[in-house]
mmCIF file of C-alpha atoms in Angstrom:
data_model
loop_
_atom_site.group_PDB
_atom_site.id
_atom_site.type_symbol
_atom_site.label_atom_id
_atom_site.label_comp_id
_atom_site.label_asym_id
_atom_site.label_seq_id
_atom_site.Cartn_x
_atom_site.Cartn_y
_atom_site.Cartn_z
ATOM 1 C CA UNK A 1 0.045 0.071 -0.017
ATOM 2 C CA UNK A 2 1.453 3.433 -1.099
ATOM 3 C CA UNK A 3 2.943 5.360 1.796
ATOM 4 C CA UNK A 4 2.203 2.984 4.535
ATOM 5 C CA UNK A 5 4.424 2.479 7.431
ATOM 6 C CA UNK A 6 7.152 -0.200 7.508
ATOM 7 C CA UNK A 7 6.986 -2.903 10.452
ATOM 8 C CA UNK A 8 10.134 -1.159 11.974
ATOM 9 C CA UNK A 9 8.082 2.058 11.950
ATOM 10 C CA UNK A 10 5.043 0.433 13.397
ATOM 11 C CA UNK A 11 6.824 -0.926 16.361
ATOM 12 C CA UNK A 12 8.001 2.594 17.191
ATOM 13 C CA UNK A 13 4.424 3.969 17.221
ATOM 14 C CA UNK A 14 2.582 1.322 18.496
ATOM 15 C CA UNK A 15 1.961 2.625 22.132
ATOM 16 C CA UNK A 16 0.965 6.232 20.551
ATOM 17 C CA UNK A 17 -2.961 6.948 21.123
ATOM 18 C CA UNK A 18 -3.245 8.875 17.948
ATOM 19 C CA UNK A 19 -2.330 5.782 16.065
ATOM 20 C CA UNK A 20 -4.348 3.028 17.501
ATOM 21 C CA UNK A 21 -7.517 3.381 15.147
ATOM 22 C CA UNK A 22 -4.748 3.247 12.280
ATOM 23 C CA UNK A 23 -3.156 0.140 13.711
ATOM 24 C CA UNK A 24 -6.064 -1.656 14.179
ATOM 25 C CA UNK A 25 -7.429 -1.126 10.685
ATOM 26 C CA UNK A 26 -3.850 -1.865 9.145
ATOM 27 C CA UNK A 27 -4.071 1.464 7.127
ATOM 28 C CA UNK A 28 -2.739 5.003 7.800
ATOM 29 C CA UNK A 29 -4.827 7.829 6.383
ATOM 30 C CA UNK A 30 -3.029 11.198 5.631
ATOM 31 C CA UNK A 31 -2.303 13.328 8.869
ATOM 32 C CA UNK A 32 -3.555 16.745 9.055
ATOM 33 C CA UNK A 33 -2.788 19.743 11.111
ATOM 34 C CA UNK A 34 -5.969 19.656 13.165
ATOM 35 C CA UNK A 35 -5.768 15.856 13.583
ATOM 36 C CA UNK A 36 -2.340 16.672 15.235
ATOM 37 C CA UNK A 37 -3.972 19.329 17.552
ATOM 38 C CA UNK A 38 -7.131 17.336 18.691
ATOM 39 C CA UNK A 39 -6.817 16.263 22.167
ATOM 40 C CA UNK A 40 -3.445 17.385 22.468
ATOM 41 C CA UNK A 41 -1.217 16.280 24.011
ATOM 42 C CA UNK A 42 -2.878 13.298 25.539
ATOM 43 C CA UNK A 43 -3.327 12.045 22.084
ATOM 44 C CA UNK A 44 0.328 11.519 21.910
ATOM 45 C CA UNK A 45 1.247 10.777 25.505
ATOM 46 C CA UNK A 46 2.735 7.572 26.498
ATOM 47 C CA UNK A 47 4.830 6.418 29.876
ATOM 48 C CA UNK A 48 8.071 6.754 27.798
ATOM 49 C CA UNK A 49 6.889 10.375 26.549
ATOM 50 C CA UNK A 50 5.652 11.356 29.846
ATOM 51 C CA UNK A 51 9.294 10.479 31.640
ATOM 52 C CA UNK A 52 11.009 12.259 28.596
ATOM 53 C CA UNK A 53 8.812 15.650 29.558
ATOM 54 C CA UNK A 54 9.574 14.921 33.448
ATOM 55 C CA UNK A 55 13.456 14.474 32.853
ATOM 56 C CA UNK A 56 13.787 17.579 30.214
ATOM 57 C CA UNK A 57 14.385 15.270 27.335
ATOM 58 C CA UNK A 58 11.583 16.224 25.562
ATOM 59 C CA UNK A 59 10.027 19.777 25.739
ATOM 60 C CA UNK A 60 6.612 21.356 24.467
ATOM 61 C CA UNK A 61 6.982 24.095 21.603
ATOM 62 C CA UNK A 62 5.092 25.827 19.288
ATOM 63 C CA UNK A 63 5.595 25.946 15.401
ATOM 64 C CA UNK A 64 6.302 29.406 13.820
ATOM 65 C CA UNK A 65 2.846 29.854 12.328
ATOM 66 C CA UNK A 66 4.198 32.102 9.951
ATOM 67 C CA UNK A 67 2.018 30.445 6.986
ATOM 68 C CA UNK A 68 -0.502 28.193 8.881
ATOM 69 C CA UNK A 69 -2.027 28.416 12.669
ATOM 70 C CA UNK A 70 0.791 27.969 15.431
ATOM 71 C CA UNK A 71 0.534 24.114 16.559
ATOM 72 C CA UNK A 72 1.849 22.839 19.514
ATOM 73 C CA UNK A 73 4.732 20.160 19.302
ATOM 74 C CA UNK A 74 6.971 17.956 21.488
ATOM 75 C CA UNK A 75 10.416 17.061 20.633
ATOM 76 C CA UNK A 76 13.773 17.102 22.061
ATOM 77 C CA UNK A 77 15.650 20.289 22.907
ATOM 78 C CA UNK A 78 17.374 21.955 20.256
ATOM 79 C CA UNK A 79 16.007 19.401 17.636
ATOM 80 C CA UNK A 80 15.881 21.769 15.089
ATOM 81 C CA UNK A 81 19.476 23.194 15.523
ATOM 82 C CA UNK A 82 20.688 19.594 15.928
ATOM 83 C CA UNK A 83 19.194 19.012 12.733
ATOM 84 C CA UNK A 84 20.810 22.229 11.001
ATOM 85 C CA UNK A 85 23.941 21.257 12.353
ATOM 86 C CA UNK A 86 24.324 17.710 10.937
ATOM 87 C CA UNK A 87 23.243 18.764 7.380
ATOM 88 C CA UNK A 88 25.778 21.664 7.468
ATOM 89 C CA UNK A 89 28.332 19.201 8.790
ATOM 90 C CA UNK A 90 27.748 16.707 6.101
ATOM 91 C CA UNK A 91 27.077 18.555 2.864
ATOM 92 C CA UNK A 92 29.616 18.512 0.453
ATOM 93 C CA UNK A 93 29.749 22.073 -0.561
ATOM 94 C CA UNK A 94 30.140 23.651 2.594
ATOM 95 C CA UNK A 95 30.941 21.047 5.268
ATOM 96 C CA UNK A 96 34.487 22.071 5.421
ATOM 97 C CA UNK A 97 33.492 25.438 6.923
ATOM 98 C CA UNK A 98 31.645 23.239 9.481
ATOM 99 C CA UNK A 99 34.635 21.236 10.549
ATOM 100 C CA UNK A 100 37.103 24.283 10.525
ATOM 101 C CA UNK A 101 34.812 25.700 13.422
ATOM 102 C CA UNK A 102 33.272 28.567 11.685
ATOM 103 C CA UNK A 103 30.697 30.589 13.810
ATOM 104 C CA UNK A 104 27.156 30.732 12.382
ATOM 105 C CA UNK A 105 25.776 34.353 11.972
ATOM 106 C CA UNK A 106 22.044 34.143 11.443
ATOM 107 C CA UNK A 107 20.203 37.218 9.493
ATOM 108 C CA UNK A 108 16.327 36.064 9.448
ATOM 109 C CA UNK A 109 12.993 37.327 11.132
ATOM 110 C CA UNK A 110 12.915 39.448 14.424
ATOM 111 C CA UNK A 111 10.537 36.531 15.656
ATOM 112 C CA UNK A 112 13.482 34.131 15.399
ATOM 113 C CA UNK A 113 15.754 36.685 17.456
ATOM 114 C CA UNK A 114 13.168 37.145 19.898
ATOM 115 C CA UNK A 115 12.815 33.680 20.490
ATOM 116 C CA UNK A 116 16.210 33.158 21.130
ATOM 117 C CA UNK A 117 16.151 35.831 23.641
ATOM 118 C CA UNK A 118 13.445 34.221 25.177
ATOM 119 C CA UNK A 119 15.120 31.033 25.793
ATOM 120 C CA UNK A 120 17.935 32.844 27.348
ATOM 121 C CA UNK A 121 15.957 34.912 29.670
ATOM 122 C CA UNK A 122 14.169 31.764 30.796
ATOM 123 C CA UNK A 123 17.413 30.074 31.344
ATOM 124 C CA UNK A 124 18.359 32.966 33.523
ATOM 125 C CA UNK A 125 15.046 33.606 35.198
ATOM 126 C CA UNK A 126 14.581 36.886 34.244
ATOM 127 C CA UNK A 127 12.278 38.585 31.614
ATOM 128 C CA UNK A 128 13.798 39.186 28.337
ATOM 129 C CA UNK A 129 15.212 42.770 27.437
ATOM 130 C CA UNK A 130 13.240 45.331 24.636
ATOM 131 C CA UNK A 131 16.447 45.188 22.896
ATOM 132 C CA UNK A 132 18.354 42.193 23.571
ATOM 133 C CA UNK A 133 22.116 42.573 23.635
ATOM 134 C CA UNK A 134 24.469 40.225 21.625
ATOM 135 C CA UNK A 135 24.733 37.877 24.502
ATOM 136 C CA UNK A 136 21.114 37.087 24.670
ATOM 137 C CA UNK A 137 20.787 36.558 20.872
ATOM 138 C CA UNK A 138 23.311 33.869 21.090
ATOM 139 C CA UNK A 139 21.615 30.334 20.816
ATOM 140 C CA UNK A 140 24.851 28.357 21.699
ATOM 141 C CA UNK A 141 28.667 28.867 21.314
ATOM 142 C CA UNK A 142 28.366 28.770 17.514
ATOM 143 C CA UNK A 143 25.243 30.704 16.650
ATOM 144 C CA UNK A 144 24.152 34.311 17.197
ATOM 145 C CA UNK A 145 21.175 36.114 15.694
ATOM 146 C CA UNK A 146 21.407 39.613 14.013
ATOM 147 C CA UNK A 147 18.129 41.035 13.349
ATOM 148 C CA UNK A 148 16.188 43.398 15.509
ATOM 149 C CA UNK A 149 13.642 44.818 13.289
ATOM 150 C CA UNK A 150 10.562 43.443 11.543
ATOM 151 C CA UNK A 151 10.920 44.873 8.364
ATOM 152 C CA UNK A 152 14.234 44.802 6.987
ATOM 153 C CA UNK A 153 13.429 47.458 4.239
ATOM 154 C CA UNK A 154 13.019 49.785 7.496
ATOM 155 C CA UNK A 155 16.929 48.995 8.681
ATOM 156 C CA UNK A 156 18.569 52.305 9.236
ATOM 157 C CA UNK A 157 22.076 53.135 9.048
ATOM 158 C CA UNK A 158 23.091 52.258 12.409
ATOM 159 C CA UNK A 159 21.161 48.787 12.564
ATOM 160 C CA UNK A 160 23.643 47.888 9.386
ATOM 161 C CA UNK A 161 26.568 48.974 11.210
ATOM 162 C CA UNK A 162 25.619 47.095 14.160
ATOM 163 C CA UNK A 163 25.039 44.147 12.476
ATOM 164 C CA UNK A 164 28.001 44.496 10.315
ATOM 165 C CA UNK A 165 30.096 44.695 13.622
ATOM 166 C CA UNK A 166 28.685 41.596 14.819
ATOM 167 C CA UNK A 167 29.530 39.775 11.627
ATOM 168 C CA UNK A 168 32.957 40.919 11.950
ATOM 169 C CA UNK A 169 33.474 39.866 15.700
ATOM 170 C CA UNK A 170 32.158 36.539 14.618
ATOM 171 C CA UNK A 171 34.984 36.137 11.557
ATOM 172 C CA UNK A 172 37.532 37.516 13.986
ATOM 173 C CA UNK A 173 36.819 34.754 16.186
ATOM 174 C CA UNK A 174 37.844 32.178 13.610
ATOM 175 C CA UNK A 175 41.628 31.420 12.852
ATOM 176 C CA UNK A 176 41.414 31.849 9.137
ATOM 177 C CA UNK A 177 38.666 34.833 9.337
ATOM 178 C CA UNK A 178 36.064 32.765 8.174
ATOM 179 C CA UNK A 179 32.416 32.842 9.211
ATOM 180 C CA UNK A 180 28.951 31.091 7.792
ATOM 181 C CA UNK A 181 25.949 33.036 7.010
ATOM 182 C CA UNK A 182 22.619 31.531 7.818
ATOM 183 C CA UNK A 183 19.827 33.931 6.305
ATOM 184 C CA UNK A 184 16.287 34.337 4.885
ATOM 185 C CA UNK A 185 17.142 35.324 1.042
ATOM 186 C CA UNK A 186 15.437 38.504 1.463
ATOM 187 C CA UNK A 187 17.187 39.617 4.521
ATOM 188 C CA UNK A 188 20.247 39.110 2.997
ATOM 189 C CA UNK A 189 18.977 41.005 -0.178
ATOM 190 C CA UNK A 190 17.956 44.162 1.896
ATOM 191 C CA UNK A 191 21.425 44.058 3.465
ATOM 192 C CA UNK A 192 23.251 43.880 0.452
ATOM 193 C CA UNK A 193 21.404 46.576 -0.752
ATOM 194 C CA UNK A 194 22.000 48.667 2.327
ATOM 195 C CA UNK A 195 25.657 48.107 2.416
ATOM 196 C CA UNK A 196 25.608 49.214 -1.444
ATOM 197 C CA UNK A 197 23.717 52.602 -0.548
ATOM 198 C CA UNK A 198 25.821 53.548 2.167
ATOM 199 C CA UNK A 199 29.021 52.690 0.917
ATOM 200 C CA UNK A 200 29.814 49.994 3.923
ATOM 201 C CA UNK A 201 31.301 47.290 1.741
ATOM 202 C CA UNK A 202 34.751 47.673 3.287
ATOM 203 C CA UNK A 203 32.984 46.762 6.566
ATOM 204 C CA UNK A 204 31.170 43.699 5.176
ATOM 205 C CA UNK A 205 33.766 40.691 5.067
ATOM 206 C CA UNK A 206 32.468 38.009 2.769
ATOM 207 C CA UNK A 207 31.308 34.570 4.333
ATOM 208 C CA UNK A 208 32.798 31.394 3.624
ATOM 209 C CA UNK A 209 29.241 29.851 3.127
ATOM 210 C CA UNK A 210 25.716 30.874 2.881
ATOM 211 C CA UNK A 211 22.509 28.880 3.767
ATOM 212 C CA UNK A 212 19.203 30.351 3.121
ATOM 213 C CA UNK A 213 15.822 28.946 4.466
ATOM 214 C CA UNK A 214 12.674 30.242 6.723
ATOM 215 C CA UNK A 215 10.914 31.088 3.462
ATOM 216 C CA UNK A 216 10.818 30.595 -0.410
ATOM 217 C CA UNK A 217 13.718 32.678 -1.685
ATOM 218 C CA UNK A 218 12.461 33.797 -5.434
ATOM 219 C CA UNK A 219 14.664 33.114 -8.560
ATOM 220 C CA UNK A 220 15.747 36.990 -8.605
ATOM 221 C CA UNK A 221 16.620 37.152 -4.989
ATOM 222 C CA UNK A 222 19.257 33.919 -5.679
ATOM 223 C CA UNK A 223 20.637 35.795 -8.551
ATOM 224 C CA UNK A 224 21.180 39.054 -6.724
ATOM 225 C CA UNK A 225 22.870 37.182 -4.116
ATOM 226 C CA UNK A 226 25.093 35.196 -6.381
ATOM 227 C CA UNK A 227 26.194 38.644 -8.050
ATOM 228 C CA UNK A 228 27.670 39.630 -4.579
ATOM 229 C CA UNK A 229 29.164 36.671 -3.161
ATOM 230 C CA UNK A 230 31.439 34.087 -4.690
ATOM 231 C CA UNK A 231 30.966 31.188 -1.859
ATOM 232 C CA UNK A 232 28.730 28.405 -2.143
ATOM 233 C CA UNK A 233 24.898 29.286 -1.757
ATOM 234 C CA UNK A 234 22.646 26.482 -0.431
ATOM 235 C CA UNK A 235 18.865 26.836 -0.188
ATOM 236 C CA UNK A 236 17.613 24.714 2.935
ATOM 237 C CA UNK A 237 14.144 22.949 3.396
ATOM 238 C CA UNK A 238 12.383 22.017 6.161
ATOM 239 C CA UNK A 239 9.763 22.321 9.264
ATOM 240 C CA UNK A 240 9.805 23.015 13.200
ATOM 241 C CA UNK A 241 7.903 19.963 13.168
ATOM 242 C CA UNK A 242 10.173 17.692 11.023
ATOM 243 C CA UNK A 243 13.953 19.205 10.799
ATOM 244 C CA UNK A 244 15.509 19.782 7.590
ATOM 245 C CA UNK A 245 14.802 17.261 4.784
ATOM 246 C CA UNK A 246 16.444 18.769 1.475
ATOM 247 C CA UNK A 247 19.105 20.996 0.667
ATOM 248 C CA UNK A 248 20.398 22.214 -2.827
ATOM 249 C CA UNK A 249 23.929 21.865 -4.044
ATOM 250 C CA UNK A 250 25.550 25.018 -5.117
ATOM 251 C CA UNK A 251 24.053 24.630 -8.520
ATOM 252 C CA UNK A 252 20.590 24.615 -7.396
ATOM 253 C CA UNK A 253 20.057 20.801 -7.662
ATOM 254 C CA UNK A 254 18.121 19.396 -4.655
ATOM 255 C CA UNK A 255 19.497 16.381 -2.324
ATOM 256 C CA UNK A 256 17.556 14.719 0.263
ATOM 257 C CA UNK A 257 18.290 14.528 3.784
ATOM 258 C CA UNK A 258 15.886 11.856 4.832
ATOM 259 C CA UNK A 259 17.096 10.357 7.737
ATOM 260 C CA UNK A 260 14.510 8.357 9.823
ATOM 261 C CA UNK A 261 12.202 10.032 7.346
ATOM 262 C CA UNK A 262 10.048 8.909 4.082
ATOM 263 C CA UNK A 263 8.482 11.021 1.694
ATOM 264 C CA UNK A 264 5.357 10.977 -0.640
ATOM 265 C CA UNK A 265 4.230 13.305 -3.525
ATOM 266 C CA UNK A 266 0.768 13.452 -4.242
ATOM 267 C CA UNK A 267 -0.919 15.698 -6.922
ATOM 268 C CA UNK A 268 -2.698 18.866 -5.488
ATOM 269 C CA UNK A 269 -5.490 18.442 -8.007
ATOM 270 C CA UNK A 270 -6.424 15.797 -10.922
ATOM 271 C CA UNK A 271 -3.593 16.133 -13.808
ATOM 272 C CA UNK A 272 -1.831 18.685 -11.614
ATOM 273 C CA UNK A 273 1.903 18.738 -12.155
ATOM 274 C CA UNK A 274 2.139 20.626 -8.454
ATOM 275 C CA UNK A 275 2.693 17.852 -5.820
ATOM 276 C CA UNK A 276 2.149 18.231 -2.075
ATOM 277 C CA UNK A 277 4.378 16.844 0.305
ATOM 278 C CA UNK A 278 3.643 13.649 2.502
ATOM 279 C CA UNK A 279 6.392 12.849 5.177
ATOM 280 C CA UNK A 280 6.584 10.165 7.459
ATOM 281 C CA UNK A 281 9.047 10.730 10.214
ATOM 282 C CA UNK A 282 10.485 8.934 13.037
ATOM 283 C CA UNK A 283 13.622 11.319 13.880
ATOM 284 C CA UNK A 284 11.602 13.305 16.575
ATOM 285 C CA UNK A 285 11.109 10.248 18.902
ATOM 286 C CA UNK A 286 8.770 12.138 20.895
ATOM 287 C CA UNK A 287 6.039 12.936 18.239
ATOM 288 C CA UNK A 288 7.005 10.788 15.151
ATOM 289 C CA UNK A 289 4.436 11.654 12.551
ATOM 290 C CA UNK A 290 3.283 9.255 9.928
ATOM 291 C CA UNK A 291 2.196 10.183 6.479
ATOM 292 C CA UNK A 292 2.161 14.332 7.641
ATOM 293 C CA UNK A 293 0.605 16.511 5.013
ATOM 294 C CA UNK A 294 3.083 19.241 5.486
ATOM 295 C CA UNK A 295 1.424 22.068 3.576
ATOM 296 C CA UNK A 296 4.407 22.430 1.087
ATOM 297 C CA UNK A 297 4.330 22.041 -2.526
ATOM 298 C CA UNK A 298 7.065 21.077 -5.255
ATOM 299 C CA UNK A 299 7.614 20.171 -8.595
ATOM 300 C CA UNK A 300 9.563 17.706 -9.970
ATOM 301 C CA UNK A 301 12.266 17.715 -13.186
ATOM 302 C CA UNK A 302 9.703 15.499 -14.923
ATOM 303 C CA UNK A 303 6.484 16.143 -13.357
ATOM 304 C CA UNK A 304 6.409 12.670 -11.941
ATOM 305 C CA UNK A 305 5.722 11.975 -7.988
ATOM 306 C CA UNK A 306 9.392 10.919 -7.345
ATOM 307 C CA UNK A 307 10.778 12.596 -4.544
ATOM 308 C CA UNK A 308 14.329 11.711 -5.791
ATOM 309 C CA UNK A 309 13.322 14.405 -8.662
ATOM 310 C CA UNK A 310 12.220 17.273 -7.172
ATOM 311 C CA UNK A 311 13.544 20.491 -8.905
ATOM 312 C CA UNK A 312 11.632 23.315 -6.812
ATOM 313 C CA UNK A 313 9.921 23.900 -3.545
ATOM 314 C CA UNK A 314 7.203 26.370 -5.000
ATOM 315 C CA UNK A 315 5.078 27.436 -1.902
ATOM 316 C CA UNK A 316 2.294 26.300 0.255
ATOM 317 C CA UNK A 317 -0.877 24.626 -0.538
ATOM 318 C CA UNK A 318 -2.673 27.391 1.540
ATOM 319 C CA UNK A 319 -1.349 30.167 -0.787
ATOM 320 C CA UNK A 320 -2.324 28.802 -4.156
ATOM 321 C CA UNK A 321 -4.374 30.978 -6.775
ATOM 322 C CA UNK A 322 -7.140 29.414 -8.281
ATOM 323 C CA UNK A 323 -7.515 29.848 -12.329
ATOM 324 C CA UNK A 324 -9.216 28.392 -14.908
ATOM 325 C CA UNK A 325 -6.161 26.558 -16.238
ATOM 326 C CA UNK A 326 -5.988 24.985 -12.591
ATOM 327 C CA UNK A 327 -3.843 26.243 -9.485
ATOM 328 C CA UNK A 328 -1.001 28.472 -9.518
ATOM 329 C CA UNK A 329 1.581 28.332 -7.044
ATOM 330 C CA UNK A 330 4.162 31.160 -5.583
ATOM 331 C CA UNK A 331 6.693 29.460 -7.563
ATOM 332 C CA UNK A 332 5.009 29.620 -10.989
ATOM 333 C CA UNK A 333 4.486 33.408 -10.408
ATOM 334 C CA UNK A 334 8.141 33.732 -9.513
ATOM 335 C CA UNK A 335 9.131 31.890 -12.598
ATOM 336 C CA UNK A 336 7.042 33.939 -14.916
ATOM 337 C CA UNK A 337 8.750 36.896 -13.513
ATOM 338 C CA UNK A 338 12.102 36.082 -13.852
ATOM 339 C CA UNK A 339 11.822 34.613 -17.135
ATOM 340 C CA UNK A 340 11.072 38.297 -17.847
ATOM 341 C CA UNK A 341 13.345 40.479 -15.962
ATOM 342 C CA UNK A 342 15.926 39.941 -13.072
ATOM 343 C CA UNK A 343 15.291 43.463 -11.562
ATOM 344 C CA UNK A 344 11.763 42.728 -9.648
ATOM 345 C CA UNK A 345 12.950 42.316 -6.010
ATOM 346 C CA UNK A 346 9.781 41.914 -3.637
ATOM 347 C CA UNK A 347 6.472 41.248 -5.441
ATOM 348 C CA UNK A 348 2.902 40.526 -4.404
ATOM 349 C CA UNK A 349 -0.153 39.609 -6.534
ATOM 350 C CA UNK A 350 -3.433 40.936 -5.506
ATOM 351 C CA UNK A 351 -6.559 39.535 -7.228
ATOM 352 C CA UNK A 352 -9.183 42.464 -7.760
ATOM 353 C CA UNK A 353 -12.505 41.448 -8.548
ATOM 354 C CA UNK A 354 -13.240 38.229 -10.601
ATOM 355 C CA UNK A 355 -11.227 39.196 -13.731
ATOM 356 C CA UNK A 356 -8.587 41.446 -12.950
ATOM 357 C CA UNK A 357 -5.317 41.725 -10.593
ATOM 358 C CA UNK A 358 -2.353 43.812 -9.796
ATOM 359 C CA UNK A 359 1.236 42.958 -9.218
ATOM 360 C CA UNK A 360 3.043 45.296 -6.831
ATOM 361 C CA UNK A 361 6.782 45.334 -7.188
ATOM 362 C CA UNK A 362 9.661 46.842 -6.071
ATOM 363 C CA UNK A 363 12.998 46.450 -8.029
ATOM 364 C CA UNK A 364 16.733 46.049 -7.019
ATOM 365 C CA UNK A 365 17.692 49.683 -8.683
ATOM 366 C CA UNK A 366 14.606 51.280 -7.192
ATOM 367 C CA UNK A 367 13.376 51.983 -10.601
ATOM 368 C CA UNK A 368 10.361 50.797 -12.374
ATOM 369 C CA UNK A 369 10.447 48.770 -15.326
ATOM 370 C CA UNK A 370 10.825 49.975 -18.724
ATOM 371 C CA UNK A 371 7.797 49.698 -21.076
ATOM 372 C CA UNK A 372 9.233 46.721 -22.977
ATOM 373 C CA UNK A 373 9.621 44.869 -19.763
ATOM 374 C CA UNK A 374 6.507 46.076 -18.608
ATOM 375 C CA UNK A 375 4.149 45.161 -21.613
ATOM 376 C CA UNK A 376 5.682 41.350 -21.448
ATOM 377 C CA UNK A 377 5.378 40.916 -17.743
ATOM 378 C CA UNK A 378 1.890 41.888 -17.785
ATOM 379 C CA UNK A 379 1.348 39.839 -21.029
ATOM 380 C CA UNK A 380 3.038 36.787 -19.056
ATOM 381 C CA UNK A 381 0.964 37.239 -15.784
ATOM 382 C CA UNK A 382 -2.293 37.626 -17.759
ATOM 383 C CA UNK A 383 -1.607 34.540 -19.381
ATOM 384 C CA UNK A 384 -0.540 32.634 -16.318
ATOM 385 C CA UNK A 385 -3.528 33.831 -14.077
ATOM 386 C CA UNK A 386 -6.268 33.903 -16.273
ATOM 387 C CA UNK A 387 -6.647 37.642 -15.186
ATOM 388 C CA UNK A 388 -5.835 40.952 -16.907
ATOM 389 C CA UNK A 389 -2.805 41.879 -14.962
ATOM 390 C CA UNK A 390 -1.538 45.321 -14.572
ATOM 391 C CA UNK A 391 1.816 46.355 -12.960
ATOM 392 C CA UNK A 392 2.196 48.794 -10.039
ATOM 393 C CA UNK A 393 5.802 50.038 -9.198
ATOM 394 C CA UNK A 394 6.656 50.672 -5.534
ATOM 395 C CA UNK A 395 9.378 51.868 -3.458
ATOM 396 C CA UNK A 396 8.369 49.948 -0.528
ATOM 397 C CA UNK A 397 6.174 46.564 0.066
ATOM 398 C CA UNK A 398 5.570 46.142 3.853
ATOM 399 C CA UNK A 399 6.636 42.672 5.505
ATOM 400 C CA UNK A 400 4.329 40.442 7.115
ATOM 401 C CA UNK A 401 3.616 40.343 10.983
ATOM 402 C CA UNK A 402 5.600 36.702 10.716
ATOM 403 C CA UNK A 403 8.729 38.833 9.165
ATOM 404 C CA UNK A 404 7.777 37.079 5.808
ATOM 405 C CA UNK A 405 6.587 38.394 2.826
ATOM 406 C CA UNK A 406 3.083 37.325 1.195
ATOM 407 C CA UNK A 407 3.478 36.655 -2.511
ATOM 408 C CA UNK A 408 -0.568 36.540 -2.809
ATOM 409 C CA UNK A 409 -2.834 39.151 -1.359
ATOM 410 C CA UNK A 410 -6.565 39.464 -1.122
ATOM 411 C CA UNK A 411 -8.720 42.381 -1.523
ATOM 412 C CA UNK A 412 -8.261 46.148 -2.250
ATOM 413 C CA UNK A 413 -5.248 48.041 -1.015
#
């Protein structure tokens, strides 16, 4: 039966209440987020888990909730960090930077920074400071978080100078002057633009390796980063509840990291070449997820449901645009834009009524697209969406409350 757990996996989940009915029937249906939350934590509780919670080997956490409702989870302390470190240490393009003891500086959402500050405040038994100092933003001896503002487009010169100084401190701590940069692609692109705007390149030592994760990184943003950094730039895919599952190589080809995991791909609609990701994982021993629908979407090189042939992680199932040609994902819009011009930076599509849409966009150089690219892009987006699409150049598109950008907006603005 497709996707059903092996006998070895069944032995590991036999005592978990949420799986009793499936075990009795001999069939495991796809597991959705509401089922995980229903009756939590009793639906996961076993004597072994209760003992792990009591000893501190397991802890309650919340998923990030940036693209979906926040979900309670149970996992080992530093589960996601250990998953990241293992991938970094084994990745053929950047493992040398792990082995050499590079410090990791993380430039991502302010929510991630605040989470680390809260962890450290709890350890010390004090409330977190409104503006956490570097010591409170250090997750462990290798990782420090930099960002203290929600919207990176609003960073001021003092913010950038501070972050460059903290990067330099991490670099200076290494015998060869190396460091590893962990980031959201958007945040790093904003930093590069502001460093250029304020003439601060002499203060920005290039990293030895870069991983961008946390959210979808558009093709144009990847191009922009490759123009400014000569080191390997790796795309990383994972989630709070599962850890990291796939990474790209420096050429953009994806490789799996499926330790104690298996993956299925299911079309999101009949005849669709967009597939949803279904994961079975016992990597987290306290909350193994069997046939779990992550909500993430992928495309493969040959449109087949073969996880070994994934070519693109193309967005979230909750953020699909319905069209008469079938559903359109974030990656589809991104591809249409990048095939016309490399200049579009942040973009957001807003359907207006039943037959029209407007694409708000910013550019890397701050100037609107020329008439040729404007006409070509409007034509391509109209064909893609089945709506008459017009472009709307902006100097700023606000970031979401989560610290991530939404590619699809609803209603008038």
